[in-house]
Coordinates of C-alpha atoms in Angstrom, one line a residue:
X1 CA 73.3 96.1 78.9
X2 CA 76.6 95.3 77.4
X3 CA 77.1 95.1 73.7
X4 CA 79.6 92.9 71.8
X5 CA 81.5 89.8 72.9
X6 CA 84.2 91.0 75.3
X7 CA 85.1 94.1 73.3
X8 CA 86.8 97.0 75.0
X9 CA 86.6 100.7 74.3
X10 CA 89.4 102.3 72.3
X11 CA 92.6 103.1 74.3
X12 CA 92.6 100.0 76.4
X13 CA 90.0 101.1 79.0
X14 CA 88.4 98.1 80.7
X15 CA 84.8 97.9 81.5
X16 CA 85.4 97.0 85.2
X17 CA 87.6 100.1 85.5
X18 CA 84.6 102.2 84.5
X19 CA 82.4 100.9 87.4
X20 CA 85.1 101.1 90.0
X21 CA 85.9 104.7 89.3
X22 CA 82.3 105.6 89.3
X23 CA 82.2 104.5 92.9
X24 CA 85.1 106.8 93.6
X25 CA 83.3 109.7 92.1
X26 CA 80.2 109.1 94.2
X27 CA 82.2 109.5 97.4
X28 CA 82.9 113.1 96.5
X29 CA 79.3 114.0 96.8
X30 CA 78.8 112.8 100.3
X31 CA 77.5 115.6 102.4
X32 CA 75.0 116.6 105.1
X33 CA 72.1 118.9 105.2
X34 CA 70.0 117.4 102.3
X35 CA 66.3 117.7 102.2
X36 CA 63.8 115.5 100.4
X37 CA 64.1 116.1 96.7
X38 CA 67.4 118.1 96.8
X39 CA 69.7 117.6 93.9
X40 CA 72.7 115.2 94.7
X41 CA 75.5 116.0 92.3
X42 CA 77.3 113.0 90.8
X43 CA 80.8 113.5 89.4
X44 CA 82.3 111.1 86.9
X45 CA 86.0 110.7 87.3
X46 CA 88.3 108.4 85.4
X47 CA 88.3 105.0 83.7
X48 CA 90.9 102.4 83.0
X49 CA 91.8 98.7 82.8
X50 CA 90.7 97.0 86.1
X51 CA 94.1 95.4 86.7
X52 CA 96.1 98.5 85.8
X53 CA 95.0 101.0 88.5
X54 CA 97.6 103.6 87.5
X55 CA 96.6 103.6 83.8
X56 CA 93.6 105.9 83.9
X57 CA 91.8 108.0 81.3
X58 CA 89.2 110.8 81.5
X59 CA 85.6 109.4 81.7
X60 CA 84.5 111.3 78.7
X61 CA 87.0 109.7 76.5
X62 CA 84.5 106.9 76.4
X63 CA 81.5 106.9 74.0
X64 CA 79.1 107.8 76.8
X65 CA 76.4 110.5 77.4
X66 CA 78.1 113.8 78.1
X67 CA 77.0 117.4 78.6
X68 CA 77.5 120.0 75.8
X69 CA 80.0 121.8 78.1
X70 CA 82.0 119.8 80.6
X71 CA 82.3 121.4 84.0
X72 CA 85.2 120.1 86.1
X73 CA 85.3 120.1 89.8
X74 CA 88.3 121.9 91.5
X75 CA 90.7 119.3 92.9
X76 CA 93.3 119.3 95.6
X77 CA 97.0 118.6 94.8
X78 CA 96.7 115.0 96.1
X79 CA 93.7 114.3 93.9
X80 CA 95.5 115.6 90.8
X81 CA 98.6 113.5 91.7
X82 CA 96.2 110.5 91.9
X83 CA 95.0 111.0 88.4
X84 CA 91.5 112.3 89.4
X85 CA 89.7 114.5 86.8
X86 CA 86.2 114.9 88.3
X87 CA 83.5 116.4 86.0
X88 CA 79.8 116.9 86.4
X89 CA 77.6 114.1 84.9
X90 CA 74.2 114.0 83.3
X91 CA 72.8 111.7 86.0
X92 CA 69.9 113.5 87.7
X93 CA 69.7 112.2 91.3
X94 CA 67.3 113.6 94.0
X95 CA 67.7 112.9 97.7
X96 CA 65.6 109.9 98.8
X97 CA 63.7 109.7 95.4
X98 CA 63.9 106.4 93.6
X99 CA 64.2 106.2 89.8
X100 CA 63.7 103.1 87.7
X101 CA 65.3 102.8 84.3
X102 CA 65.3 106.4 83.4
X103 CA 66.7 107.2 79.9
X104 CA 69.9 109.3 80.0
X105 CA 70.5 109.7 76.3
X106 CA 70.7 107.8 73.0
X107 CA 73.9 107.5 71.0
X108 CA 74.8 106.2 67.6
X109 CA 78.0 104.3 67.9
X110 CA 80.2 102.2 65.7
X111 CA 80.5 98.5 66.3
X112 CA 83.8 98.9 68.1
X113 CA 82.4 101.4 70.5
X114 CA 79.6 99.4 72.1
X115 CA 81.7 97.2 74.4
X116 CA 80.3 98.9 77.5
X117 CA 77.4 98.8 79.9
X118 CA 74.4 100.9 79.0
X119 CA 72.5 100.6 82.3
X120 CA 73.7 101.4 85.8
X121 CA 72.0 100.8 89.1
X122 CA 72.9 103.4 91.8
X123 CA 72.3 102.1 95.4
X124 CA 72.7 104.9 97.9
X125 CA 72.4 104.7 101.7
X126 CA 71.3 107.6 103.9
X127 CA 70.8 108.5 107.5
X128 CA 68.6 111.5 108.2
X129 CA 69.9 114.3 106.0
X130 CA 73.2 112.7 105.2
X131 CA 74.5 110.4 102.4
X132 CA 76.3 107.5 104.1
X133 CA 77.3 105.2 101.3
X134 CA 76.9 104.9 97.5
X135 CA 77.5 102.1 95.1
X136 CA 77.0 101.6 91.4
X137 CA 76.3 98.1 90.1
X138 CA 75.5 96.2 86.9
X139 CA 75.0 92.8 88.5
X140 CA 71.3 92.7 87.7
X141 CA 71.8 93.6 84.1
X142 CA 72.3 90.7 81.7
X143 CA 74.6 91.2 78.7
X144 CA 72.9 90.7 75.3
X145 CA 75.0 89.5 72.4
X146 CA 74.7 91.5 69.2
X147 CA 74.1 89.8 65.9
X148 CA 76.1 91.2 63.1
X149 CA 74.0 93.1 60.5
X150 CA 70.6 92.7 62.4
X151 CA 68.4 95.6 61.7
X152 CA 66.5 95.7 65.0
X153 CA 66.6 97.1 68.5
X154 CA 67.7 94.4 70.9
X155 CA 67.7 95.3 74.6
X156 CA 68.2 99.0 74.1
X157 CA 70.8 98.6 71.3
X158 CA 69.5 99.2 67.8
X159 CA 71.6 97.6 65.0
X160 CA 71.4 99.3 61.7
X161 CA 73.4 99.8 58.6
X162 CA 74.6 103.3 59.7
X163 CA 75.8 102.2 63.1
X164 CA 74.4 101.1 66.5
X165 CA 71.9 103.1 68.4
X166 CA 72.6 102.8 72.1
X167 CA 70.1 103.9 74.8
X168 CA 71.8 104.7 78.2
X169 CA 69.5 104.2 81.2
X170 CA 70.0 104.3 85.0
X171 CA 68.1 103.5 88.2
X172 CA 68.5 105.1 91.6
X173 CA 67.5 103.3 94.8
X174 CA 67.7 104.8 98.3
X175 CA 68.1 102.7 101.5
X176 CA 68.0 103.9 105.1
X177 CA 71.0 103.3 107.2
X178 CA 71.6 103.4 111.0
X179 CA 75.2 104.4 110.7
X180 CA 76.0 108.0 111.7
X181 CA 77.6 110.3 109.2
X182 CA 80.8 110.6 111.3
X183 CA 81.3 106.8 111.1
X184 CA 80.5 106.4 107.4
X185 CA 84.0 105.1 106.7
X186 CA 83.2 101.9 108.6
X187 CA 80.8 101.0 105.8
X188 CA 83.7 100.6 103.4
X189 CA 85.3 97.9 105.6
X190 CA 82.6 95.5 104.5
X191 CA 84.2 95.5 101.1
X192 CA 87.8 95.3 102.4
X193 CA 89.9 92.2 102.7
X194 CA 91.7 93.4 105.8
X195 CA 89.2 92.4 108.5
X196 CA 89.1 88.8 107.1
X197 CA 92.8 88.5 107.4
X198 CA 93.4 90.4 110.6
X199 CA 94.8 87.3 112.3
X200 CA 97.5 87.0 109.6
X201 CA 98.7 90.5 110.5
X202 CA 99.0 89.7 114.2
X203 CA 100.7 86.3 113.5
X204 CA 103.1 88.2 111.3
X205 CA 103.8 90.7 114.1
X206 CA 104.3 87.9 116.6
X207 CA 106.7 86.2 114.3
X208 CA 108.6 89.4 113.8
X209 CA 108.7 90.1 117.5
X210 CA 110.2 86.7 118.1
X211 CA 112.9 87.6 115.6
X212 CA 113.5 90.9 117.4
X213 CA 113.8 89.1 120.8
X214 CA 116.3 86.6 119.4
X215 CA 118.4 89.4 117.9
X216 CA 118.3 91.5 121.0
X217 CA 119.2 88.5 123.1
X218 CA 122.1 87.8 120.7
X219 CA 123.3 91.4 121.0
X220 CA 123.0 91.3 124.8
X221 CA 125.0 88.2 124.9
X222 CA 127.7 89.9 123.0
X223 CA 127.7 92.9 125.2
X224 CA 127.3 91.1 128.5
X225 CA 129.4 88.0 128.0
X226 CA 131.9 88.2 125.1
X227 CA 132.8 91.8 125.7
X228 CA 132.8 91.4 129.4
X229 CA 135.5 88.7 129.0
X230 CA 137.4 90.9 126.7
X231 CA 137.3 93.9 129.0
X232 CA 138.4 91.8 132.0
X233 CA 141.3 90.5 129.9
X234 CA 142.5 93.9 128.7
X235 CA 141.6 96.3 131.4
X236 CA 144.6 95.5 133.7
X237 CA 146.1 98.1 136.0
X238 CA 149.4 98.4 134.1
X239 CA 147.6 99.4 130.9
X240 CA 147.3 103.1 130.5
X241 CA 144.7 103.2 127.7
X242 CA 144.0 102.4 124.1
X243 CA 147.4 103.5 122.9
X244 CA 149.2 101.0 125.1
X245 CA 147.3 97.8 124.4
X246 CA 149.5 94.8 123.7
X247 CA 150.1 94.6 120.0
X248 CA 150.4 90.9 120.2
X249 CA 146.7 90.4 120.8
X250 CA 144.1 89.9 118.1
X251 CA 140.5 90.8 117.6
X252 CA 138.7 94.1 117.8
X253 CA 141.0 95.4 120.5
X254 CA 144.1 95.5 118.2
X255 CA 142.5 97.8 115.6
X256 CA 141.8 100.6 118.2
X257 CA 144.1 103.0 116.3
X258 CA 142.2 102.4 113.0
X259 CA 138.6 101.8 113.9
X260 CA 137.9 105.6 113.9
X261 CA 139.8 106.3 110.7
X262 CA 137.5 108.4 108.5
X263 CA 136.2 106.5 105.4
X264 CA 136.5 107.5 101.8
X265 CA 133.7 109.4 100.0
X266 CA 132.9 111.2 103.2
X267 CA 130.5 113.7 101.5
X268 CA 128.4 110.9 99.9
X269 CA 128.3 109.0 103.2
X270 CA 127.0 112.0 105.1
X271 CA 124.5 112.7 102.3
X272 CA 123.1 109.2 102.7
X273 CA 122.9 109.6 106.5
X274 CA 121.1 113.0 106.1
X275 CA 118.5 111.8 103.5
X276 CA 118.0 108.6 105.5
X277 CA 117.2 110.7 108.6
X278 CA 114.8 112.8 106.5
X279 CA 112.9 109.8 105.3
X280 CA 112.9 108.3 108.8
X281 CA 111.3 111.6 110.1
X282 CA 108.9 111.6 107.1
X283 CA 107.7 108.1 107.5
X284 CA 107.2 108.5 111.3
X285 CA 105.2 111.7 110.7
X286 CA 102.9 110.1 108.1
X287 CA 102.2 107.1 110.3
X288 CA 101.3 109.2 113.3
X289 CA 99.2 111.5 111.3
X290 CA 97.4 108.5 109.9
X291 CA 96.8 107.2 113.5
X292 CA 95.2 110.6 114.3
X293 CA 92.7 110.0 111.5
X294 CA 94.0 112.6 109.1
X295 CA 93.9 110.2 106.1
X296 CA 90.7 108.4 105.2
X297 CA 89.0 107.2 102.0
X298 CA 86.9 110.3 101.8
X299 CA 89.9 112.7 101.5
X300 CA 91.1 111.7 98.1
X301 CA 94.9 112.1 97.7
X302 CA 95.4 113.6 101.2
X303 CA 98.3 111.3 101.9
X304 CA 100.0 112.4 98.6
X305 CA 99.6 116.1 99.4
X306 CA 101.0 115.5 103.0
X307 CA 103.9 113.5 101.7
X308 CA 105.0 116.4 99.4
X309 CA 104.6 119.0 102.1
X310 CA 106.5 116.9 104.7
X311 CA 109.2 116.1 102.2
X312 CA 109.8 119.8 101.6
X313 CA 109.7 120.7 105.3
X314 CA 111.9 117.8 106.5
X315 CA 114.6 118.8 104.1
X316 CA 116.1 120.8 107.0
X317 CA 116.7 117.5 108.8
X318 CA 118.7 116.1 105.9
X319 CA 120.8 119.2 105.6
X320 CA 121.4 119.4 109.4
X321 CA 122.4 115.8 109.9
X322 CA 124.6 115.6 106.7
X323 CA 126.5 118.8 107.2
X324 CA 126.9 118.3 111.0
X325 CA 128.5 114.9 110.7
X326 CA 130.5 116.0 107.6
X327 CA 132.0 118.8 109.7
X328 CA 132.7 116.3 112.6
X329 CA 134.8 114.0 110.3
X330 CA 136.8 116.9 109.0
X331 CA 135.0 117.5 105.8
X332 CA 136.0 120.7 104.0
X333 CA 133.7 121.1 101.0
X334 CA 130.5 121.7 103.0
X335 CA 128.8 123.6 100.1
X336 CA 129.2 120.6 97.8
X337 CA 127.9 118.4 100.6
X338 CA 124.7 120.4 100.9
X339 CA 124.2 120.3 97.1
X340 CA 124.8 116.5 97.1
X341 CA 122.4 116.0 100.0
X342 CA 119.6 118.0 98.3
X343 CA 119.9 116.1 95.0
X344 CA 120.7 112.6 96.3
X345 CA 117.1 111.5 96.1
X346 CA 115.4 114.4 94.3
X347 CA 117.5 113.9 91.1
X348 CA 116.5 110.2 90.7
X349 CA 113.0 111.1 91.6
X350 CA 112.8 113.8 88.9
X351 CA 114.4 111.5 86.3
X352 CA 112.0 108.6 87.1
X353 CA 109.0 111.0 87.1
X354 CA 110.0 112.5 83.8
X355 CA 110.1 109.1 82.1
X356 CA 106.8 107.9 83.7
X357 CA 105.0 111.2 83.1
X358 CA 106.1 111.3 79.4
X359 CA 104.7 107.8 78.8
X360 CA 101.4 108.8 80.5
X361 CA 101.3 112.0 78.4
X362 CA 101.9 110.0 75.2
X363 CA 99.1 107.5 76.1
X364 CA 96.7 110.3 77.1
X365 CA 96.4 109.1 80.6
X366 CA 95.1 111.4 83.4
X367 CA 98.1 110.4 85.4
X368 CA 100.1 112.8 83.3
X369 CA 100.4 115.9 85.5
X370 CA 99.2 119.3 84.2
X371 CA 101.8 122.0 83.7
X372 CA 100.5 124.0 86.6
X373 CA 100.9 121.1 89.0
X374 CA 104.4 120.5 87.8
X375 CA 105.3 124.1 88.4
X376 CA 103.7 124.0 91.9
X377 CA 105.7 120.9 92.9
X378 CA 108.9 122.3 91.4
X379 CA 108.3 125.6 93.2
X380 CA 107.8 123.8 96.5
X381 CA 111.2 122.2 96.1
X382 CA 113.0 125.3 94.8
X383 CA 111.4 127.8 97.3
X384 CA 111.0 125.5 100.4
X385 CA 112.9 122.2 100.1
X386 CA 116.3 123.4 98.9
X387 CA 116.4 126.5 101.0
X388 CA 115.6 124.5 104.1
X389 CA 118.3 122.0 103.2
X390 CA 120.8 124.9 103.0
X391 CA 119.6 126.4 106.3
X392 CA 119.8 123.0 108.0
X393 CA 123.3 122.5 106.6
X394 CA 124.5 125.9 107.9
X395 CA 123.0 125.3 111.3
X396 CA 124.5 121.8 111.5
X397 CA 127.9 123.1 110.4
X398 CA 128.0 125.8 113.0
X399 CA 126.7 123.6 115.8
X400 CA 128.8 120.6 115.0
X401 CA 131.2 119.6 117.8
X402 CA 134.2 117.2 117.6
X403 CA 133.9 113.6 116.6
X404 CA 134.6 112.4 120.1
X405 CA 136.5 109.2 119.2
X406 CA 137.6 107.3 122.4
X407 CA 140.9 106.3 120.8
X408 CA 143.4 108.3 118.7
X409 CA 144.0 107.3 115.1
X410 CA 147.5 106.8 113.9
X411 CA 148.8 108.2 110.6
X412 CA 149.7 104.8 109.0
X413 CA 146.8 102.5 108.5
X414 CA 147.1 98.9 109.7
X415 CA 147.1 96.1 107.1
X416 CA 143.8 94.2 107.1
X417 CA 144.3 90.4 107.2
X418 CA 142.6 88.2 104.6
X419 CA 139.0 87.6 105.6
X420 CA 137.0 84.4 105.3
X421 CA 134.2 84.2 102.7
X422 CA 131.5 84.6 105.3
X423 CA 132.8 88.1 106.3
X424 CA 132.7 89.5 102.8
X425 CA 130.5 92.5 102.0
X426 CA 128.0 90.5 99.8
X427 CA 127.4 87.9 102.5
X428 CA 126.8 90.6 105.1
X429 CA 124.4 92.4 102.7
X430 CA 122.5 89.1 102.2
X431 CA 122.2 88.5 105.9
X432 CA 121.6 92.1 106.9
X433 CA 119.0 92.6 104.2
X434 CA 117.0 89.4 104.5
X435 CA 116.3 89.5 108.2
X436 CA 114.6 93.0 108.2
X437 CA 112.8 92.0 105.0
X438 CA 111.5 88.8 106.5
X439 CA 110.1 90.9 109.4
X440 CA 107.9 93.0 107.1
X441 CA 107.3 90.6 104.2
X442 CA 103.7 89.8 105.1
X443 CA 102.6 93.4 105.7
X444 CA 104.4 94.3 102.5
X445 CA 101.9 92.3 100.5
X446 CA 99.0 94.3 101.9
X447 CA 100.8 97.6 101.3
X448 CA 101.4 96.6 97.7
X449 CA 97.8 95.5 97.3
X450 CA 96.8 99.0 98.5
X451 CA 99.3 101.1 96.4
X452 CA 99.1 98.9 93.3
X453 CA 95.5 97.7 93.7
X454 CA 92.1 98.8 94.7
X455 CA 92.2 98.1 98.4
X456 CA 92.0 100.6 101.3
X457 CA 94.7 100.4 104.0
X458 CA 93.3 101.3 107.4
X459 CA 95.4 99.2 109.9
X460 CA 97.9 102.0 110.7
X461 CA 98.4 100.8 114.3
X462 CA 99.7 97.5 112.9
X463 CA 101.8 99.4 110.4
X464 CA 103.4 101.4 113.3
X465 CA 104.3 98.1 115.1
X466 CA 105.8 96.7 111.9
X467 CA 107.7 99.9 111.3
X468 CA 109.2 99.8 114.8
X469 CA 110.1 96.1 114.4
X470 CA 111.8 96.9 111.1
X471 CA 114.0 99.5 112.7
X472 CA 114.8 97.3 115.7
X473 CA 115.8 94.4 113.5
X474 CA 117.9 96.6 111.3
X475 CA 119.7 98.1 114.3
X476 CA 120.3 94.8 116.0
X477 CA 121.6 92.9 113.0
X478 CA 123.9 95.9 112.2
X479 CA 125.5 95.7 115.6
X480 CA 126.0 92.0 115.4
X481 CA 127.5 92.2 111.9
X482 CA 129.8 95.1 112.9
X483 CA 131.1 93.1 115.9
X484 CA 132.0 90.1 113.6
X485 CA 133.7 92.5 111.2
X486 CA 135.8 94.1 113.9
X487 CA 136.7 90.8 115.5
X488 CA 138.4 89.9 112.2
X489 CA 140.6 93.0 112.5
X490 CA 138.7 94.7 109.7
X491 CA 138.1 98.3 110.6
X492 CA 136.2 99.3 107.4
X493 CA 132.9 99.3 109.1
X494 CA 131.7 102.8 108.0
X495 CA 130.2 101.9 104.6
X496 CA 129.7 98.2 105.5
X497 CA 127.2 99.2 108.2
X498 CA 125.3 101.2 105.7
X499 CA 125.2 98.5 103.0
X500 CA 124.5 95.6 105.3
X501 CA 121.0 96.6 106.4
X502 CA 120.5 99.1 103.6
X503 CA 120.4 96.0 101.3
X504 CA 116.9 95.5 102.5
X505 CA 115.9 97.8 99.6
X506 CA 117.3 95.2 97.1
X507 CA 115.1 92.5 98.7
X508 CA 112.1 94.8 98.4
X509 CA 112.7 95.5 94.8
X510 CA 113.1 91.7 94.1
X511 CA 109.8 91.2 95.9
X512 CA 108.2 93.9 93.7
X513 CA 109.2 91.9 90.6
X514 CA 107.7 88.7 92.2
X515 CA 104.5 90.6 93.0
X516 CA 104.2 91.9 89.5
X517 CA 104.6 88.5 87.9
X518 CA 102.8 86.3 90.4
X519 CA 100.4 88.4 92.6
X520 CA 99.0 90.9 90.1
X521 CA 97.6 91.0 86.6
X522 CA 99.3 94.3 85.6
X523 CA 100.4 94.6 82.0
X524 CA 101.2 97.1 79.3
X525 CA 103.9 99.8 78.9
X526 CA 102.1 102.5 80.9
X527 CA 101.4 100.4 84.0
X528 CA 104.7 98.5 83.9
X529 CA 106.8 101.6 83.6
X530 CA 105.2 103.3 86.6
X531 CA 105.3 100.1 88.7
X532 CA 109.0 99.4 88.2
X533 CA 110.0 103.1 88.2
X534 CA 108.5 103.8 91.5
X535 CA 109.4 100.4 92.9
X536 CA 113.0 101.4 92.3
X537 CA 112.5 104.6 94.2
X538 CA 110.8 102.8 97.0
X539 CA 113.8 100.4 97.3
X540 CA 116.1 103.5 97.4
X541 CA 114.0 105.0 100.2
X542 CA 114.4 101.9 102.3
X543 CA 118.1 101.7 101.5
X544 CA 118.7 105.2 102.7
X545 CA 116.5 105.0 105.7
X546 CA 117.7 101.6 107.0
X547 CA 121.3 102.4 106.1
X548 CA 121.1 105.5 108.3
X549 CA 119.6 103.6 111.2
X550 CA 122.2 100.8 110.8
X551 CA 125.1 103.3 110.7
X552 CA 124.1 105.1 113.9
X553 CA 123.5 101.9 115.7
X554 CA 127.0 100.6 114.7
X555 CA 128.6 103.9 115.7
X556 CA 127.0 103.9 119.1
X557 CA 128.1 100.3 119.6
X558 CA 131.7 101.0 118.6
X559 CA 132.0 104.0 120.8
X560 CA 130.6 102.0 123.7
X561 CA 133.0 99.1 123.5
X562 CA 136.1 101.3 123.0
X563 CA 135.1 103.8 125.6
X564 CA 134.7 100.9 128.1
X565 CA 138.4 100.2 127.9
X566 CA 140.1 101.8 130.9
X567 CA 141.8 105.1 130.2
X568 CA 144.3 107.2 132.2

């Protein structure tokens, strides 16, 4: 029974949050090998406002029945990162034994503390000696309004002058299931919104594939027709190579002596490419591990733990790519380059986490990490992540070859003519960011509903297709925009290629603002700070990853077209 008229417990915890997190705790007790009458341990976990999934508090901060000494369950790193704080409950459940309205305890509470359910129905499914599915419900319990000052017991709540006496009760019902224990995760799909909208996923993929085909066709037209005409025009017998091209011509051919001129801020550019390659490796690894069934709803926080481990291990990728290319473009301060590479993302991550964690700590949320967890993560970066970045950088520096530019670069830079408005950086960023974003916009909604909601994401095969489409669209649009830039005799393609497709991160952040305002009911300082803080980091990850893909696609394209000019 629920007391009061819409009242909430102190601290902002919503009643619906209580029930949802009880379900999460029930999953932790799923096991095999039970016998009739065996004790089935039920762990309580965390509570919080239903619409603020990341604002969570310990279950026993509520005025509920609690043991004299609380015994916590040991948790994995991922579970701690997810805000889990599992503790043993007073609910006494025996395998395959039904219980009807058993009294748990009686509490005397103040008027403000009674806004919660006092009776819970546990519905548990089993197959043989295994627990398959568990659910806690209050749908059959009708709320009873409390009359102020009434000195009587109404539906388990006694109202007196010294407070309110609340009787907590519960029922347990067991149901036989034909689903094997190994396939118990399928039971959760009945509560998921993904199967009902599977057609939307495939329509989104088909729409994105059409976009990829059009872009690929456009790039092929450039390579096969436009460039073919250019090559036929300039590859005449009397021309000895790039250095002898007629200076009276215009277009991308005339800037052959400047197109491979190294850009400013070389160390920062290489750090962006290195960290982008690291996140590309990290994302690919997580998706393939998910396809192999390593992440499921029964392994709480497993994807969080894996992401931390892979981020530390793939640091060698960022160091190798960054320092190798930095050496190729004649960079001299390779030590500074390694330091910049290792801190390019980790520094904003630490700053954002410090702010978010401080707010969680101030509010008493379980999302605030314990000191031991903080030291563990910091140790992983100091002892694994950073050393691997240094090792990768040293290997990349020693194994780096020459830049292999098809044409020599002259000492004096050529003057760049005035460009029309549609070739400015902002316009290219708008085009290069919008097209990749449009290819993933539908799937992005379901990802946000999973990360910032209470849904389970299981369509990893579709996610892999969308990820491949995203990279393909980014590479194609980068090549097209680079060609238009060079055709206007503008050889400043280095940073432009990174920013053009890397601006997809800006579109993703704008979408996150739209999602917060129009697709969710999140509110409050705690939830809002975490949402926008980590949304900024997500946008940065996409910027680095797509910027790296865009750059390498443009570099390969430019090398191809200038290498195709006849040389002596």
